[in-house]
XYZ file of C-alpha atoms in Angstrom:
266
model
C 110.583 124.707 97.438
C 110.730 128.406 98.720
C 108.367 129.138 101.196
C 106.105 131.555 99.002
C 106.033 129.017 96.310
C 104.848 126.292 99.056
C 102.049 128.714 100.285
C 100.923 129.449 96.420
C 100.784 125.967 96.166
C 98.733 125.210 99.300
C 96.251 127.807 98.513
C 95.718 126.803 94.810
C 94.967 123.048 95.993
C 92.719 124.427 98.737
C 90.747 126.530 96.581
C 90.470 123.755 93.963
C 88.953 121.608 96.781
C 86.599 124.158 98.005
C 85.198 125.082 94.503
C 85.199 121.207 93.554
C 87.357 122.020 90.771
C 88.375 118.618 89.665
C 90.474 119.468 86.414
C 92.409 122.169 88.400
C 93.465 119.638 90.884
C 94.249 116.991 88.265
C 96.250 119.250 86.760
C 98.451 119.713 90.056
C 98.914 116.189 90.497
C 99.740 115.893 86.834
C 102.438 118.594 86.802
C 103.714 118.951 90.403
C 105.745 116.311 92.337
C 103.600 114.285 95.194
C 106.133 115.168 97.830
C 105.830 119.150 96.884
C 102.032 118.989 97.213
C 102.450 117.200 100.331
C 104.534 119.351 102.085
C 102.690 122.387 100.853
C 99.418 121.037 102.575
C 101.173 119.344 105.568
C 99.263 121.326 108.057
C 96.258 120.557 106.599
C 93.808 118.662 109.012
C 90.486 118.880 107.352
C 89.798 115.177 106.550
C 87.157 116.259 104.021
C 89.605 117.934 102.085
C 92.020 115.196 102.110
C 89.341 112.622 101.381
C 88.305 115.013 98.336
C 91.534 114.881 96.912
C 91.887 110.884 96.704
C 88.539 111.019 95.568
C 89.384 113.149 92.536
C 93.281 112.287 91.725
C 93.970 109.124 89.852
C 95.350 105.831 91.747
C 98.939 106.316 90.280
C 99.101 109.530 91.917
C 97.299 108.757 95.275
C 99.309 106.048 96.872
C 102.440 108.129 96.139
C 100.868 111.297 97.700
C 99.509 109.143 100.666
C 103.196 107.851 101.371
C 104.234 111.470 101.627
C 101.595 112.700 103.948
C 102.196 113.130 107.793
C 101.742 110.252 109.934
C 98.695 112.458 111.521
C 97.050 113.084 107.876
C 97.521 109.282 107.140
C 95.659 108.436 110.215
C 92.970 110.747 109.513
C 92.237 109.060 105.957
C 92.896 105.583 107.181
C 90.001 106.205 109.831
C 88.017 108.015 107.085
C 88.345 105.192 104.662
C 85.899 102.403 104.036
C 87.835 99.002 103.910
C 87.210 98.856 100.020
C 89.154 102.173 99.554
C 91.766 101.270 102.034
C 92.371 97.969 99.764
C 92.233 100.094 96.595
C 95.009 102.478 98.328
C 97.174 99.397 99.244
C 96.821 97.943 96.036
C 98.525 100.768 94.329
C 101.075 101.042 96.910
C 104.622 99.179 97.488
C 105.086 97.119 100.440
C 108.109 98.874 101.747
C 105.933 102.041 101.576
C 103.052 100.651 103.673
C 105.413 99.420 106.108
C 106.961 102.712 106.483
C 103.537 104.196 107.228
C 102.164 101.618 109.765
C 105.367 101.858 111.676
C 104.508 105.333 112.565
C 100.532 104.816 113.208
C 98.652 103.525 116.513
C 98.570 99.829 117.176
C 94.612 100.042 116.210
C 95.298 101.626 112.752
C 98.120 99.120 111.976
C 95.797 96.166 112.921
C 93.171 97.489 110.425
C 95.839 98.207 107.568
C 97.054 94.272 108.008
C 93.502 93.193 108.327
C 92.414 94.576 105.050
C 95.601 93.779 103.289
C 95.696 91.186 100.483
C 97.530 88.151 101.961
C 100.422 88.350 99.573
C 100.844 92.097 100.818
C 100.352 91.400 104.194
C 102.913 88.595 104.521
C 105.502 91.048 102.646
C 104.684 93.842 105.286
C 104.926 91.550 108.248
C 108.156 90.227 107.087
C 109.673 93.644 106.459
C 108.727 94.839 110.069
C 110.392 92.025 111.386
C 113.735 93.282 110.170
C 115.950 95.392 112.519
C 116.015 98.871 112.177
C 118.579 100.694 109.771
C 119.446 97.258 107.838
C 118.961 96.571 104.386
C 115.854 94.090 105.137
C 114.102 97.109 106.980
C 114.193 99.613 103.763
C 113.863 96.884 100.920
C 110.932 96.471 98.625
C 109.235 93.255 97.309
C 108.140 94.576 94.238
C 110.864 93.826 92.097
C 111.124 91.621 88.582
C 112.614 88.160 89.011
C 113.437 85.846 86.403
C 114.989 82.330 85.813
C 118.285 82.217 83.944
C 116.997 79.497 81.251
C 114.265 81.751 79.713
C 114.657 83.712 76.423
C 115.163 87.378 75.932
C 111.928 87.433 74.138
C 110.100 85.697 77.166
C 111.808 88.152 79.487
C 110.582 90.989 77.353
C 107.047 89.885 77.359
C 107.181 89.293 80.986
C 108.233 93.015 81.654
C 105.085 94.122 79.549
C 102.699 92.199 81.615
C 104.142 92.879 85.031
C 106.505 95.826 85.046
C 103.922 98.523 86.477
C 103.774 96.777 89.442
C 107.570 96.756 90.103
C 109.707 99.392 91.590
C 111.953 99.271 88.777
C 112.228 97.761 85.324
C 115.615 98.596 84.538
C 117.379 96.190 86.139
C 115.841 92.339 86.321
C 117.284 90.211 88.953
C 118.032 86.594 87.523
C 117.844 83.420 89.847
C 118.192 79.471 89.055
C 115.842 76.969 89.980
C 116.604 77.024 93.768
C 116.064 80.840 93.785
C 119.810 81.242 94.087
C 120.660 84.884 92.807
C 123.051 84.293 89.662
C 122.893 87.728 87.933
C 121.636 90.782 86.642
C 120.261 92.102 83.269
C 119.805 95.633 82.560
C 116.774 96.572 80.453
C 119.173 98.017 77.778
C 120.519 94.599 77.387
C 117.667 92.941 76.936
C 116.174 95.412 74.108
C 119.244 95.007 72.363
C 119.621 91.561 72.661
C 118.201 88.567 70.136
C 114.889 87.369 71.112
C 116.092 83.689 71.402
C 119.020 84.262 73.615
C 118.866 82.790 76.899
C 119.344 85.271 80.149
C 122.069 83.147 81.353
C 124.092 83.990 78.229
C 123.526 88.045 78.392
C 123.411 88.392 82.256
C 126.005 90.270 84.403
C 127.560 87.783 86.545
C 129.889 90.185 88.225
C 127.092 91.629 89.983
C 126.997 93.056 93.724
C 124.050 92.369 96.396
C 123.945 92.848 100.222
C 122.820 90.772 103.052
C 119.256 91.572 104.850
C 121.322 92.456 108.036
C 123.763 94.922 106.189
C 123.632 98.238 107.835
C 121.978 100.895 105.768
C 124.775 103.159 105.688
C 127.036 100.314 104.237
C 124.302 99.922 101.649
C 124.558 103.535 100.447
C 128.042 103.019 100.317
C 127.580 100.355 97.727
C 125.358 102.250 95.553
C 127.998 105.241 95.258
C 130.911 102.840 94.794
C 129.430 101.034 92.162
C 127.048 103.772 90.616
C 123.872 101.361 90.966
C 120.390 102.240 90.847
C 119.103 98.968 92.235
C 120.633 96.397 94.504
C 119.570 92.791 95.328
C 118.696 91.965 99.141
C 119.697 88.515 99.782
C 119.294 86.211 102.751
C 121.857 83.969 103.958
C 121.283 81.259 101.556
C 122.053 83.740 98.963
C 118.307 83.757 97.882
C 116.976 87.257 96.770
C 114.150 88.559 99.196
C 113.898 91.861 98.015
C 115.633 95.055 96.287
C 116.608 98.445 97.389
C 116.733 101.350 94.843
C 118.375 104.509 94.435
C 115.455 106.837 95.758
C 115.608 104.788 98.819
C 119.241 105.339 99.380
C 118.901 108.947 98.963
C 116.664 109.032 101.776
C 119.164 107.189 104.086
C 121.959 109.671 102.855
C 119.729 112.557 104.338
C 118.970 110.671 107.340
C 122.511 110.064 108.121
C 123.489 113.635 107.326
C 121.085 114.604 109.635
C 122.297 112.613 112.272
C 125.843 113.629 111.775
C 125.127 117.149 112.076
C 123.070 116.670 115.316
C 126.296 114.713 116.879
C 128.609 117.926 115.757
C 126.023 120.186 117.254
């Protein structure tokens, strides 16, 4: 985004906040990417303005918007939120985004976030925090759709309808056996065009690729490029799926690695 456009967006957002113009603020979030809005107001440290934005915009936007704020702004918002508001925000967020956020915050803030996290989310975040930096485990998300290989296509589609909104992606379904060992993947279009009574084991891709939790993130990025992937399963040493990495995570890795290469050359 050009600087002048960014300044115009910042002015538009702050004017809407000042005038308590809810509809304009909602329209902004419905038509402009969260990252562009966050970058436009990255120097705003008025906590009342930030809180008004979160009060007005829908949860489907606020969680992603929060993830794009600066650590300083995130700290301001967390400190100002009640426990209920913080829980609502966390429930709309992905575990990997929460992990990325608290890694940059002071210990007392981290403790508060973990304290109000629902038990399942807290376990996921703690597990992600224990993986070494720059590994597949440190960048994976635990919100994905996995299914047993002996269910039917009809059952799989029903599950996607019920749980898909909470997953990072629905375009790739990860298939496992009864021992949670990864056995294949199924693309959404394969499900749609398959017969409802077919088993996933009959239509799944058995020549899939996966990575280990300890694989270097740069190697993971190369796998996405080599195999033209949109999502990749992350497994432990027993080949049991523990998370996934999506293409948006890989784009961030590529940008990070490019910046490091430029710094070395300089």
